[in-house]
Amino acid sequence: VMAAGAHRPGPLKQQNKAHKGGKHSGSSQRRAGGRVPVKAQPRRRLRDLSRVDRRHQALQLRRQRKEAVLAEKRSLGSRDGPPHLVVVVLLHSRAAVQDTLRLLQSQDSAVVRADEGRAGGFALLCPRLKQRWRFVTAQAGDLHAVLDLAKVADSLLFILDPVDGWDTAGEHCLSCLFAQGLPSYALAVPGGTDLPPKKRIDARKKLAKAIEKRFPEAKLFALNTEQESSLLLRHLSTQKQRHLAFRDRRAHLLAYAAEFVPGQESDLVGTLKVSGFVRGQTLDVNSLVHIVGHGDFQVSQVDAPPDPFSLNPRVVKVVKGQKRSQDMEIQEDPVNGTDEMEEDVKVLMKADPSKQESLQSEVVPDPMEGEQTWPTEEELQEAEDSLKANRRVVKVPKGTSKYQAAWIVDDGEEGSEKDDDEDDDIDDDLMEEAVSQEEESSEEEPGEEESETMTVSECLRDDQYDEKMEEDEQMLERYKQERMDEMFPDEVDTPRDVPARVRFQKYRGLKSFRTSPWDPKENLPRDYARIFQFQDFSRTRKHLFRQIEKEETEGASVGWYITLHVCNVPVSVMESFKEGKPLVLFSLLPHEQKMSVLNFLVRRHPSNTEPVRAKEELIFHCGFRRFRASPLFSQHTSADKHKLERFLRPDAALVVTVYAPITFPPASVLLFKQRTNGMHDLIATGSLLSVDPDRIVIKRLVLSGHPFKIFTKTAVVRYMFFNREDVMWFKPVELRTKWGRRGHIKEPLGTHGHMKCHFDGQLKSQDTVLLNLYKRVFPKWTYDPHVPEPVPWVRSESALPEQEVEME
């Protein structure tokens, strides 16, 4: 009976309030009561996963990343992937590189195939380990060869000396490699067995200490036996691959073989057939390729020759027109390799002229671009009436902009003796050089070109001692200029022979450098008609990179051995390949052949302290490109205007601006300066900041005067100007002093440039009155893609610091 009549709560039962979850995870789910919104919101759904689901999802992501890393390791050097490319870099002239190569070749059951026509390179095929290697030795002292090979290498093998480690040339090489971006690497020390045991231990300690500073957490491999060489190979194959962004997003290959077919019109230009393994990304036949050090070219077709580094050589016949899959192998018969190669070369794809990228790098300016149609009579009359209503006639120098005209004071006597033709002939920076001995140059007039060529370094050998002394004097003068620029930044002397209003006619005053407006499209030079500009560069870049990651492009896949037919290549490319220099090809992303304005963020390299002026010719290594250009230096700030720096500062990061082909960041940049003897000095290192022609670089000039008579808030200032008209001309521009006072010119006194000025406080007698003038500057179009080969560095015995070794 009790079970049948269970207790039921009555109407007066206590009702407790439900717990309010607030903004805790899961509260929205409870409030929704199981209802799902029409449009799913992925971010909220991720946040509202239960604790178990979140943990499970994190585990899956971690597993996916781990599998991706393992798959990358397995594919590198395997049957389907490209051979593991190891570049052997000699860091000391005494390092035993030949012993190293001999030990690496003596692996059990491994097949060794030496490269034809190039010393030191060989392939190592290990069928038992299912691994294949390609070892290439970078020529000692050839900086370009080392940097080019490091661009495509899977691993670098540094060969050190057991006593001194690396010499000065090795130190220079390491500095360049670290700045460019270092792939995976290993450190090997062959030899050292002939040293007495005590000295051997001491040398090992000293070397380990030096390596700890330069290569933190790097393991040092001794290399004297076959067992040690196999340990080194195992380490190279199993270590984590370090990624270089600029090469991972572009297809690239190192040429194993090359053949030059002269063109019909000339023997100097023809088709270059380059064979090698595709790396990085799928190679599209319609995209352009850049041969490092030689320029951009089009590809006509891609062939599939037999693989020369087969782990299990066999011949597979391919049906004509059949697409080659990644699993399919076309291998070389070792008996009659050449005959089979001739028979089995199949055309994979040919370029489609409608889809092929153009080689056009510059816009061809239309001379009629800015022209307008002739206005009608009504429009002319209307404009005349509006002008009469508020007309203000002011005489201005030639080249004056609207901004500057607004500053000019109405005065009948103003500039009456000026001659327009004379103004046009006066060059801004040539005058500055004559007055203040600053050897800087403007970009408009032809006269300054002559003075600039005198300062550009030329590849001349030091033949006579007197010439060397002249060089020393020039260097001393540069040091003086750099020191003066540090002590008195941007200050110039007002010329005595030319009126200041004529001399500085292209400059303007600004109420505030930070906040005053400056139109980025105003008074652009003719060179801006030749360049390409993006509406939104970062958006274009994101879109391109998203395409690379998600969309599969058709073409030669990573790991395939292919032959590229590169069109209209000069014969000099083939000649340098025959000399033993590496031939490296990169496919270009869309727009990367076009010229624009590139900005690099760089920092001065501590190894070099010589003064480097703006607009001095430097050598740039930007990502996969090399070129020469005359850059501008400017401050790195978040403002919309950036002050020009006359010298490359040692203590701050600067932005370097040049005309160069578009490159999508990230990309490393190295700046070199060529000495008169042909050696290249590393000046600065950094990265590509942006491709932005609208970045405003402002040159500042500071005119200085001294207080002559000081009253409560006014003072008479002299030596800033030397005639009454100049004082009236610059009257609207604000004054400042070195000790923080601000003021303005009230009126001129007399006819010799004295002026009465009003300030916001009383001046000190030792203060200096300053007037700031500004002008936008642009880089010079001196882009040259051909960089001369550097002379090898002079080696000294050791670059390691001397350390005291504990003796018993």
XYZ file of N, CA, C and O in Angstrom, residues 381 383-391:
40
model
N 35.543 80.913 -68.909
C 34.980 82.137 -68.354
C 34.637 81.973 -66.878
O 34.893 82.853 -66.050
N 36.043 79.893 -64.750
C 37.284 79.834 -63.969
C 37.864 81.233 -63.773
O 38.358 81.566 -62.689
N 37.783 82.079 -64.819
C 38.311 83.450 -64.738
C 37.553 84.261 -63.697
O 38.147 85.005 -62.904
N 36.209 84.106 -63.663
C 35.382 84.843 -62.704
C 35.709 84.444 -61.276
O 35.794 85.286 -60.376
N 35.889 83.123 -61.067
C 36.168 82.649 -59.699
C 37.546 83.112 -59.222
O 37.749 83.373 -58.050
N 38.487 83.245 -60.157
C 39.831 83.708 -59.794
C 39.814 85.180 -59.417
O 40.495 85.612 -58.492
N 38.997 85.982 -60.186
C 38.933 87.414 -59.910
C 38.371 87.679 -58.517
O 38.724 88.659 -57.860
N 37.456 86.793 -58.084
C 36.793 86.986 -56.794
C 37.806 86.997 -55.647
O 37.739 87.835 -54.759
N 38.719 86.055 -55.636
C 39.752 86.052 -54.575
C 41.113 85.770 -55.196
O 41.611 84.660 -55.132
N 41.667 86.779 -55.823
C 42.970 86.609 -56.478
C 44.063 87.132 -55.564
O 43.943 88.189 -54.972
